[in-house]
Every structure is written in structure tokens, then in C-alpha cells.
Amino acid sequence: MSFEPVMPPYNASDPTARFLSASCLDFLFIELVPLAYRVTNELEAVAREQEMLADGFGNENDGTTSAANADGSGTTALAATATTGGSSSGVLGAGGSNRGGGGGAGGQGSTAATMMDEEEERQAVFRRLEGIGYRVGQGLAERFTRDRPRFNDTLDVIKFLCKDLWTLVFRKQVDNLKTNHRGVYVLTDNGFRPFARMSAQSSSQAVLLAQPFLWFPCGIIRGALAALGITATVHAETTELPSAVFQIKTVPAKT
């Protein structure tokens, strides 16, 4: 039995080469959003607990932190809640917040509800997912433009994004590209892959739950553009599943 790596029958520098089952990417997109919510809430719970302990707050103030145990271990109820209640919501699996989900043991309820309001939680998760996507986009652009000629202008970079990079990540090209020729580009994907396994209903609730799944791709776009020398802001939205619209606004280089 040989332990030598199996040589692929294709060119390893080919961006369309399949090193991994495509289902892995589907599972990543499905789990990435609820994972980000769980991590955000658990980290916030730990940070808030540490602040309370540093300020000397005890159980007599608001009931969120228990006194030290009789054995001197100092275990807090807040830490227990972060562990047991931070990932118990059924809504989380659909990409939504875990607010209002199952609480921790003993009816303590959701830790996040007492620590972050819905908008703060949403912004924290957005920054986390967009930042992860940014690093992925940078790596992809650097990896798959290594042997290409230098792009002539911003439009050529956007076309590379719509064709080559989109095919690499989502196995299809962007369906439509529009620009006002003043630094704004609108990309429309009528069959956005991360939405493929979601409900096709066009209700406002389904669209709302789908929105967080656009934050990671926004980061990929911004990171890829940054790696190619273009500073931009990226906003995405969906009004009807499975379509998605990405708006790119480039920032002129400082002279």
C-alpha cells in the first residue's frame, strides 16, 4: 500500500479542477450563517461576563451572574447559559437570529437577548461573515490570476469576476452585468447557488431569512477586487428566491 499522493489527471492550476466534492461547498454555505450567529453570541456572552466580574457585579445586582460556588470554583450562570442556550434556536438553522429560541437550563432564556439587540447582533454577524469572505476572495483572486496578463481597466476586472471567479465558486456565470460607467456595477444572478436548497417561496419572511447568506459572498467580491487593486463597497439583496443582486461601488484611487 502506497502513501504517495495520487496524482490528479488534470492540470492542478486549472480553476475549474475539482479537488473536492461540490456538496462540501453547499454544506459550508448552509452552516456558515448559523455558525456565525452562535460564535458571535457565545463570544459576546463571555466578554460581557468578564466585564461584569471585572466591575465586581454579583448576583444581587441583576441576577445574571451567580455568586461563587461553595467549592470556590466561581462558575457563573452566564457562562452556563452561553454554553447551553447559545445554539438552541430552530430559527438559526434558517439563517436567522437565535433570539427567542430555546433558553438555557432552568428557564434562563437566551443570553443574547439580554446583551445585544437585534441590530447589534446582525451587524456583528455581518462583520464576521464579510471578513471571512474577504480573506477567501483575496486568496482566490491571487491564486487564479497568477498566470493571467494584467487587466487593462476596472471593467476587465469586473468581467473576470462575473465569468471566471463566479464559475469557480458558484459553477455558473453571472446572468447579467450592468454599469453606469461611473464606478457602479450591478451583478444579477437569477439562480444564486447558496439559495438553491432554500424554499422557492417569495414571502417576506423567506427573503429576510435568506439575506444573511449574501454577506459571505459580498466579502468574497470585495476581497477579490482588493487583491486586484480595486477598493470597493459591496451590497447585496434578494427580493425573490433564488435570485440575488450585488451592487459594487468602486472607490476612486487617491492621487
PDB file of N, CA, C and O in Angstrom, residues 251-255:
ATOM      1  N   VAL A 251     -14.231  52.712  -5.335  1.00  0.00           N
ATOM      2  CA  VAL A 251     -13.729  53.961  -4.733  1.00  0.00           C
ATOM      3  C   VAL A 251     -12.551  54.422  -5.564  1.00  0.00           C
ATOM      4  O   VAL A 251     -11.560  53.674  -5.730  1.00  0.00           O
ATOM      5  N   PRO A 252     -12.607  55.652  -6.124  1.00  0.00           N
ATOM      6  CA  PRO A 252     -11.508  56.130  -6.961  1.00  0.00           C
ATOM      7  C   PRO A 252     -10.192  56.151  -6.174  1.00  0.00           C
ATOM      8  O   PRO A 252     -10.169  56.464  -4.969  1.00  0.00           O
ATOM      9  N   ALA A 253      -9.125  55.777  -6.839  1.00  0.00           N
ATOM     10  CA  ALA A 253      -7.812  55.774  -6.205  1.00  0.00           C
ATOM     11  C   ALA A 253      -7.370  57.211  -5.898  1.00  0.00           C
ATOM     12  O   ALA A 253      -7.602  58.136  -6.685  1.00  0.00           O
ATOM     13  N   LYS A 254      -6.751  57.377  -4.722  1.00  0.00           N
ATOM     14  CA  LYS A 254      -6.261  58.705  -4.342  1.00  0.00           C
ATOM     15  C   LYS A 254      -5.013  59.060  -5.129  1.00  0.00           C
ATOM     16  O   LYS A 254      -4.136  58.225  -5.344  1.00  0.00           O
ATOM     17  N   THR A 255      -4.983  60.276  -5.586  1.00  0.00           N
ATOM     18  CA  THR A 255      -3.835  60.729  -6.398  1.00  0.00           C
ATOM     19  C   THR A 255      -2.891  61.561  -5.559  1.00  0.00           C
ATOM     20  O   THR A 255      -3.287  62.123  -4.543  1.00  0.00           O
TER      21      THR A 255
END
